[in-house]
Amino acid sequence: PFATNLHAQLTQDSEKLVEQIQQQLEELRLKVAPFADDVHKQLAKNIEELQLKLNPYTEQFRTSVQENAEELRQQLTPIVQKLQAKIQENVGSVQTALTPYALELHQTINDKVEQVKEKLSPYTDELKLKIEQNVEELHKNLALYPQDVQEKLNQQIELMAFQMRKNAEMLRTKISENAEDLRQQLLSSADQIKEKLNGNVADARQNVAPYIEEFNTQMNKKIEEFSQSIAPAGENINKMIVQKAEELKQKLGPYTVGVQDQMQV
Amino acid sequence: PFATNLHAQLTQDSEKLVEQIQQQLEELRLKVAPFADDVHKQLAKNIEELQLKLNPYTEQFRTSVQENAEELRQQLTPIVQKLQAKIQENVGSVQTALTPYALELHQTINDKVEQVKEKLSPYTDELKLKIEQNVEELHKNLALYPQDVQEKLNQQIELMAFQMRKNAEMLRTKISENAEDLRQQLLSSADQIKEKLNGNVADARQNVAPYIEEFNTQMNKKIEEFSQSIAPAGENINKMIVQKAEELKQKLGPYTVGVQDQMQV
């Protein structure tokens, strides 16, 4: 009977307790339940607003990146063009500036070697004069000799005079030929300076050209890459931000639902 | 008797004839003999005089050749030096002239890429502002909820806000890093133009230098050769002329001696 009483008592007590707990839970449920849905709604609304706020911003950012990239390209292009023009101009001016000096060297070689030839020319003339004087004197000295002796001697003298004149002419030829050789050798050596210089200057210009070309290519490519890389980054980051808000909603979901579930024990 | 007479007659006649011939030869010998020696003397004197006349001339010619060669060298040297100086100057001036343009390109890349970074910076600030506004709104919306619900939600909101701020910061970093990359790539490409240009200009100068050196060497060598070749030529030709006169003496020697010999038949 005690056991029965106890059981009944316990049953009664526990039923009472359950009733009390249920009552308390019900109160809590009533107190919390509206918020669960509310929080969800609030978060959904907040995410939607964030999305709405970020959308035009994403578009704006993309446009701004492209505009800035284009502007950068437009700012750099004329400066590269100017550099290129100045390279052409200056490298060209080296040739122009140096041409008169190379020409002067060429001209001076021509003139001065000619002068050397001219200055040495009187010596040949004088030599010829001395030969003629000598021959004349020989003839004169033989004038008193008998006719037959004179004739024989004069023949020999004329033969000698002919050979002497030929010798004098050889000197003139030698001077002329040697001067001509000298002129040719000096000119060829001088012209090599000019050729080499023009060649190198042209090379300098040609060698730089591909680097300017390369810069233009790189500039366009890199600015494009920058633009392509940055513009979607803005979009992606905005997506990530919205995703974080979404995650918050998901995270808080079980909690609020959990409160409701707890109420339904 | 007739034969004897004839023989005697012939003997007498021939003796008479021999006598006559000898007499005539003697006359001729007497007539010619003095000239043989005279001609020799005359020729010897003439050769001596020719030699005396030619000696100072030989010396003069040698001096004149050397002086003219030296003068030629002195006339060409300053012109080569001027050309060399102008090459240095002009080639150097290319670098000087182009430096500001290369610098401008370098500077513009630096400035303009910096500007792009600055122009895109407000977007990050704005993004952060939007995040803060969103977070604040969330907090505000939860203000009416019970304390225990608020606390739980606020914790989650703060966690989300932290991640959102990190995302916004990522955009700033991305812009900054990409702009830095762009700057470095453009600068390296621009600097290559300058380096290549300076290199080529320096090359041009260096490549021409040996040709100027070569010209100087050739000039000295060839002028020396000219001088060495021409100066003795004058002397040799004078020697040949004297030799011709000597030959004349030798040639006429046997003739005059021959006349004497004939006289001694």
XYZ file of C-alpha atoms in Angstrom:
530
model
C 0.000 0.000 0.000
C 2.894 2.335 0.763
C 4.546 1.336 -2.456
C 1.344 1.919 -4.266
C 0.927 5.176 -2.511
C 4.471 6.108 -3.251
C 3.992 5.184 -6.870
C 0.790 7.103 -7.030
C 2.417 9.930 -5.165
C 5.399 9.903 -7.531
C 3.175 9.637 -10.520
C 1.101 12.473 -9.239
C 4.228 14.530 -8.417
C 5.888 13.803 -11.708
C 2.758 14.559 -13.643
C 2.591 17.785 -11.749
C 6.262 18.434 -12.473
C 5.835 17.655 -16.168
C 2.835 19.898 -16.171
C 4.879 22.650 -14.546
C 7.808 22.148 -16.930
C 5.495 22.039 -19.889
C 3.867 25.158 -18.643
C 7.224 26.872 -18.259
C 8.377 25.603 -21.677
C 5.146 26.756 -23.188
C 5.750 30.184 -21.695
C 9.284 30.152 -23.059
C 8.050 28.847 -26.385
C 5.495 31.582 -26.564
C 8.147 34.064 -25.559
C 10.802 32.876 -28.081
C 8.795 31.403 -30.944
C 7.923 34.672 -32.685
C 11.591 35.716 -32.707
C 12.796 32.610 -34.562
C 10.768 33.436 -37.595
C 11.419 37.119 -37.066
C 15.192 36.642 -36.923
C 15.039 34.619 -40.123
C 12.949 37.255 -41.827
C 15.197 40.012 -40.509
C 18.320 38.274 -41.756
C 16.757 37.522 -45.141
C 15.759 41.174 -45.483
C 19.208 42.321 -44.406
C 20.923 40.042 -46.940
C 18.620 41.274 -49.670
C 19.412 44.887 -48.794
C 23.143 44.152 -48.691
C 22.862 42.489 -52.090
C 20.989 45.506 -53.473
C 23.582 47.863 -52.050
C 26.495 45.862 -53.423
C 25.183 45.240 -56.947
C 25.630 48.766 -58.363
C 28.903 49.014 -56.472
C 30.203 45.875 -58.225
C 29.250 47.361 -61.591
C 30.781 50.713 -60.680
C 34.004 49.127 -59.527
C 34.342 47.098 -62.741
C 33.771 50.235 -64.846
C 36.207 52.240 -62.770
C 38.919 49.573 -63.113
C 38.469 49.491 -66.883
C 38.407 53.274 -67.158
C 41.514 53.646 -65.041
C 43.344 50.970 -67.014
C 42.377 52.669 -70.284
C 43.460 56.035 -68.933
C 46.821 54.595 -67.860
C 47.339 53.174 -71.334
C 46.449 56.537 -72.882
C 48.821 58.369 -70.568
C 51.763 56.087 -71.277
C 51.297 55.701 -75.042
C 52.257 59.274 -76.070
C 55.307 59.177 -73.800
C 56.566 55.975 -75.394
C 55.864 57.483 -78.808
C 57.788 60.594 -77.837
C 60.737 58.498 -76.635
C 60.632 56.520 -79.869
C 60.534 59.700 -81.968
C 63.409 61.190 -79.972
C 65.492 58.050 -80.430
C 64.966 58.197 -84.199
C 65.642 61.917 -84.207
C 68.752 61.866 -82.036
C 70.276 58.784 -83.544
C 69.635 60.296 -86.966
C 71.182 63.558 -85.847
C 74.414 61.751 -84.940
C 74.859 60.792 -88.572
C 73.900 64.282 -89.704
C 76.201 65.897 -87.146
C 79.184 63.714 -87.977
C 78.878 63.703 -91.765
C 80.661 67.074 -92.231
C 83.623 65.918 -90.132
C 83.954 62.649 -91.996
C 83.632 64.620 -95.233
C 86.274 67.098 -94.104
C 88.691 64.264 -93.392
C 87.971 62.757 -96.804
C 88.377 66.123 -98.532
C 91.559 66.990 -96.641
C 93.154 63.684 -97.586
C 92.300 64.351 -101.226
C 93.522 67.944 -101.203
C 96.640 67.511 -99.136
C 97.939 64.444 -100.939
C 97.384 66.371 -104.185
C 99.382 69.225 -102.673
C 102.247 66.906 -101.755
C 102.328 65.749 -105.375
C 102.352 69.349 -106.598
C 105.028 70.411 -104.137
C 107.335 67.595 -105.232
C 106.674 68.226 -108.928
C 109.187 71.147 -109.318
C 111.986 68.745 -108.400
C 111.293 66.690 -111.498
C 111.138 69.846 -113.615
C 114.421 71.041 -112.141
C 116.003 67.660 -112.755
C 114.932 67.793 -116.388
C 116.305 71.318 -116.660
C 119.659 70.180 -115.240
C 119.773 67.339 -117.763
C 119.089 69.722 -120.662
C 121.742 72.137 -119.393
C 124.233 69.301 -119.161
C 123.437 68.037 -122.659
C 123.650 71.525 -124.116
C 127.022 72.064 -122.470
C 128.301 68.801 -123.908
C 127.173 69.817 -127.389
C 128.725 73.239 -126.935
C 132.044 71.792 -125.805
C 132.197 69.652 -128.928
C 131.510 72.557 -131.295
C 135.213 73.132 -131.963
C 135.877 69.504 -132.908
C 135.963 68.355 -136.524
C 132.568 67.592 -138.112
C 133.063 63.789 -138.259
C 134.134 63.605 -134.590
C 131.224 65.860 -133.577
C 128.640 63.742 -135.382
C 129.746 60.543 -133.696
C 129.814 62.188 -130.263
C 126.492 64.006 -130.729
C 124.734 60.729 -131.528
C 125.999 59.234 -128.283
C 125.097 62.362 -126.310
C 121.535 62.302 -127.666
C 121.189 58.633 -126.722
C 122.362 59.467 -123.208
C 120.046 62.512 -123.022
C 117.074 60.317 -123.983
C 117.845 57.884 -121.156
C 118.399 60.708 -118.675
C 115.041 62.272 -119.563
C 113.408 58.863 -119.117
C 114.958 58.645 -115.640
C 113.648 62.069 -114.683
C 110.188 61.042 -115.923
C 110.445 57.912 -113.748
C 110.743 60.124 -110.671
C 107.594 62.026 -111.629
C 105.742 58.723 -112.140
C 107.062 57.337 -108.863
C 105.887 60.411 -106.925
C 102.510 60.321 -108.648
C 101.939 56.580 -108.142
C 103.055 56.620 -104.524
C 100.914 59.659 -103.747
C 97.950 57.940 -105.419
C 98.530 54.814 -103.306
C 98.775 56.943 -100.181
C 95.568 58.780 -101.066
C 93.676 55.519 -101.692
C 94.904 53.905 -98.490
C 94.105 56.937 -96.351
C 90.689 57.378 -97.967
C 89.758 53.736 -97.527
C 90.841 53.900 -93.885
C 88.932 57.166 -93.331
C 85.821 55.892 -95.103
C 85.827 52.845 -92.858
C 85.377 55.124 -89.844
C 82.333 56.712 -91.467
C 80.858 53.402 -92.615
C 81.373 51.801 -89.241
C 79.860 54.812 -87.527
C 76.802 54.917 -89.783
C 76.435 51.179 -89.410
C 76.619 51.346 -85.634
C 74.249 54.265 -85.401
C 71.765 52.460 -87.646
C 72.275 49.339 -85.514
C 71.613 51.312 -82.338
C 68.349 52.542 -83.786
C 67.364 49.097 -85.049
C 68.384 47.356 -81.853
C 66.250 49.650 -79.714
C 63.154 49.383 -81.937
C 62.138 45.866 -80.777
C 62.372 46.978 -77.144
C 59.944 49.815 -77.760
C 57.697 47.375 -79.595
C 58.050 44.999 -76.657
C 57.164 47.744 -74.208
C 53.984 48.570 -76.123
C 53.016 44.903 -76.231
C 53.796 44.438 -72.546
C 51.984 47.641 -71.610
C 48.797 46.598 -73.391
C 49.040 43.044 -72.090
C 49.812 43.947 -68.477
C 47.210 46.694 -68.237
C 44.664 44.265 -69.686
C 45.738 41.611 -67.186
C 45.451 44.102 -64.348
C 41.979 45.065 -65.487
C 40.936 41.427 -65.974
C 42.299 40.423 -62.611
C 40.933 43.286 -60.509
C 37.458 43.812 -61.985
C 36.065 40.334 -61.105
C 37.855 40.490 -57.752
C 35.437 43.226 -56.690
C 32.529 41.063 -57.753
C 33.899 37.967 -56.056
C 34.545 39.772 -52.812
C 31.015 41.143 -52.827
C 29.724 37.611 -53.418
C 31.802 36.408 -50.491
C 30.364 39.152 -48.281
C 26.808 38.161 -49.232
C 27.782 34.533 -48.635
C 28.961 35.408 -45.128
C 25.584 36.990 -44.422
C 23.928 33.866 -45.841
C 26.093 31.692 -43.587
C 24.996 33.767 -40.596
C 21.410 33.045 -41.541
C 22.174 29.332 -41.833
C 24.068 29.336 -38.561
C 21.346 31.099 -36.661
C 18.706 28.902 -38.294
C 19.310 25.747 -36.200
C 19.600 27.862 -33.073
C 16.230 29.514 -33.476
C 14.717 26.302 -34.757
C 16.441 24.584 -31.840
C 14.621 26.841 -29.412
C 11.332 25.897 -31.035
C 12.244 22.195 -30.951
C 13.166 22.467 -27.302
C 9.709 23.878 -26.669
C 8.151 20.818 -28.230
C 9.788 18.318 -25.828
C 163.620 42.814 -167.880
C 160.024 43.962 -168.280
C 159.008 41.730 -165.365
C 161.867 43.009 -163.345
C 160.964 46.453 -164.373
C 157.363 45.848 -163.574
C 158.285 44.400 -160.182
C 160.622 47.244 -159.501
C 158.017 49.601 -160.803
C 155.343 47.993 -158.595
C 157.625 47.957 -155.611
C 158.510 51.521 -156.220
C 154.817 52.423 -156.749
C 153.623 50.508 -153.693
C 156.343 51.952 -151.523
C 155.293 55.314 -152.788
C 151.637 54.455 -152.092
C 152.407 53.196 -148.557
C 154.418 56.305 -148.027
C 151.506 58.399 -149.233
C 148.982 56.460 -147.076
C 151.239 56.671 -144.060
C 151.628 60.332 -144.674
C 147.875 60.787 -144.927
C 147.306 58.619 -141.797
C 149.940 60.571 -139.985
C 148.133 63.763 -140.919
C 144.850 62.280 -139.734
C 146.472 60.967 -136.561
C 147.925 64.355 -135.839
C 144.567 65.901 -136.611
C 142.506 63.523 -134.409
C 144.872 62.450 -131.640
C 144.549 65.543 -129.442
C 140.721 65.252 -129.462
C 140.642 61.723 -128.009
C 142.200 62.832 -124.782
C 140.302 66.092 -124.938
C 136.940 64.357 -125.333
C 137.746 62.154 -122.363
C 138.729 65.137 -120.284
C 135.685 67.060 -121.410
C 133.353 64.186 -120.524
C 135.028 63.633 -117.145
C 134.633 67.338 -116.360
C 131.021 67.297 -117.492
C 130.185 64.267 -115.326
C 131.858 65.904 -112.352
C 129.823 69.062 -112.879
C 126.599 67.083 -113.254
C 127.410 65.224 -110.038
C 128.049 68.516 -108.240
C 124.790 69.948 -109.536
C 122.763 66.892 -108.560
C 124.182 66.357 -105.060
C 122.472 69.294 -103.301
C 119.344 68.588 -105.331
C 119.234 64.998 -103.993
C 119.540 66.311 -100.444
C 116.910 68.982 -101.074
C 114.488 66.489 -102.557
C 114.867 64.108 -99.598
C 114.247 66.967 -97.155
C 111.260 68.196 -99.137
C 109.695 64.709 -99.212
C 110.116 64.355 -95.455
C 108.797 67.852 -94.783
C 105.784 67.344 -97.008
C 105.016 63.970 -95.428
C 105.291 65.519 -91.962
C 103.079 68.416 -93.002
C 100.473 66.001 -94.385
C 100.476 64.096 -91.101
C 100.093 67.354 -89.173
C 97.230 68.478 -91.387
C 95.303 65.220 -91.065
C 95.872 64.610 -87.344
C 93.689 67.468 -85.999
C 90.878 66.543 -88.396
C 90.859 62.946 -87.205
C 90.972 64.216 -83.625
C 88.059 66.524 -84.346
C 86.059 63.662 -85.879
C 86.878 61.505 -82.867
C 85.845 64.261 -80.447
C 82.616 64.847 -82.377
C 81.806 61.142 -82.318
C 82.283 61.065 -78.547
C 80.328 64.273 -78.170
C 77.421 63.363 -80.441
C 77.125 59.796 -79.301
C 77.256 61.069 -75.732
C 74.645 63.678 -76.543
C 72.246 60.950 -77.684
C 72.294 59.531 -74.179
C 71.988 62.995 -72.677
C 69.191 63.946 -75.071
C 67.201 60.773 -74.507
C 67.636 60.479 -70.746
C 64.788 62.922 -69.923
C 62.361 61.005 -72.135
C 63.303 57.665 -70.653
C 63.020 59.269 -67.218
C 59.629 60.736 -68.067
C 58.358 57.316 -69.087
C 59.726 55.815 -65.868
C 58.225 58.610 -63.773
C 54.860 58.470 -65.538
C 54.594 54.731 -64.970
C 55.320 55.275 -61.282
C 52.903 58.171 -60.885
C 50.053 56.862 -62.974
C 50.029 53.361 -61.521
C 50.020 55.009 -58.086
C 47.068 57.096 -59.233
C 45.179 54.000 -60.386
C 45.708 52.524 -56.924
C 44.470 55.724 -55.285
C 41.463 55.992 -57.579
C 40.382 52.438 -56.799
C 40.980 52.875 -53.068
C 37.612 54.635 -52.314
C 35.826 51.498 -53.465
C 37.382 49.521 -50.650
C 36.519 52.280 -48.179
C 32.967 52.348 -49.461
C 32.727 48.579 -49.223
C 33.885 48.712 -45.622
C 31.360 51.446 -44.921
C 28.568 49.328 -46.410
C 29.629 46.390 -44.243
C 29.592 48.543 -41.109
C 26.184 49.954 -42.034
C 24.858 46.443 -42.557
C 26.262 45.186 -39.258
C 24.910 48.189 -37.394
C 21.485 47.637 -38.907
C 21.547 44.002 -37.849
C 22.448 44.972 -34.291
C 19.738 47.631 -34.312
C 17.111 45.204 -35.555
C 17.915 42.832 -32.722
C 17.657 45.502 -30.016
C 14.043 44.622 -29.248
C 14.786 40.918 -28.767
C 15.321 39.415 -25.322
C 18.826 39.740 -23.867
C 19.733 36.029 -24.185
C 18.610 35.889 -27.831
C 20.450 39.148 -28.601
C 23.716 37.933 -27.092
C 23.739 34.756 -29.150
C 22.878 36.651 -32.350
C 25.354 39.478 -31.699
C 28.196 36.988 -31.322
C 27.369 35.500 -34.715
C 26.979 38.947 -36.299
C 30.392 40.028 -34.999
C 31.972 36.862 -36.389
C 30.372 37.588 -39.755
C 31.413 41.264 -39.596
C 35.026 40.217 -38.944
C 35.006 37.978 -42.020
C 33.339 40.657 -44.146
C 35.948 43.221 -43.111
C 38.657 40.714 -43.987
C 37.090 40.309 -47.439
C 37.030 44.056 -47.996
C 40.684 44.215 -46.938
C 41.425 41.455 -49.463
C 40.185 43.720 -52.243
C 42.495 46.513 -51.106
C 45.428 44.067 -51.009
C 44.491 42.655 -54.410
C 44.381 46.138 -55.975
C 47.649 47.076 -54.311
C 49.485 43.875 -55.264
C 48.239 43.892 -58.843
C 49.113 47.557 -59.268
C 52.572 46.843 -57.840
C 53.035 43.971 -60.296
C 51.889 46.191 -63.141
C 54.275 48.942 -62.068
C 57.221 46.536 -61.841
C 56.496 44.939 -65.203
C 56.065 48.265 -66.974
C 59.166 49.725 -65.329
C 61.300 46.730 -66.199
C 60.071 46.887 -69.784
C 60.670 50.656 -69.964
C 64.098 50.385 -68.358
C 65.081 47.792 -70.939
C 64.565 50.391 -73.660
C 66.906 52.770 -71.860
C 69.490 50.099 -71.075
C 69.450 48.786 -74.610
C 69.742 52.300 -75.952
C 72.632 53.233 -73.671
C 74.268 49.919 -74.460
C 73.938 50.420 -78.195
C 75.107 53.996 -78.049
C 78.112 52.951 -75.974
C 78.695 50.097 -78.438
C 78.547 52.519 -81.357
C 81.188 54.648 -79.691
C 83.343 51.652 -78.784
C 82.959 50.030 -82.179
C 84.114 53.154 -83.979
C 87.113 53.742 -81.691
C 89.295 50.959 -83.185
C 88.672 52.339 -86.679
C 89.932 55.756 -85.662
C 92.893 54.071 -83.997
C 93.411 52.084 -87.192
C 93.256 55.232 -89.287
C 95.926 56.906 -87.156
C 98.134 53.834 -87.395
C 97.599 53.552 -91.153
C 98.137 57.277 -91.644
C 101.486 57.234 -89.834
C 102.534 54.007 -91.519
C 101.510 54.996 -95.046
C 102.952 58.493 -94.863
C 106.187 56.981 -93.550
C 106.162 54.424 -96.370
C 105.550 57.171 -98.905
C 108.432 59.171 -97.496
C 110.724 56.113 -97.344
C 109.840 55.094 -100.869
C 110.105 58.478 -102.572
C 113.146 60.036 -100.865
C 115.708 57.416 -102.033
C 114.029 57.318 -105.453
C 115.309 60.848 -106.070
C 118.803 59.770 -105.088
C 118.676 56.612 -107.186
C 117.468 58.442 -110.249
C 120.266 60.974 -109.884
C 122.737 58.095 -109.599
C 121.290 56.576 -112.753
C 121.678 59.898 -114.574
C 125.334 60.145 -113.542
C 125.762 56.515 -114.570
C 124.391 57.321 -118.036
C 126.975 60.079 -118.376
C 129.654 57.617 -117.213
C 128.459 55.103 -119.805
C 128.761 57.771 -122.493
C 132.370 58.306 -121.431
C 133.012 54.545 -121.575
C 131.296 54.259 -124.953
C 133.215 57.090 -126.502
C 136.473 55.813 -124.993
C 137.047 52.921 -127.464
C 135.980 55.146 -130.347
C 138.512 57.848 -129.698
C 141.132 55.268 -128.792
C 140.091 53.452 -131.971
C 140.873 56.527 -134.037
C 144.364 56.660 -132.518
C 144.869 52.925 -133.132
C 143.778 53.335 -136.741
C 146.431 55.992 -137.136
C 149.086 53.526 -136.016
C 148.399 51.001 -138.829
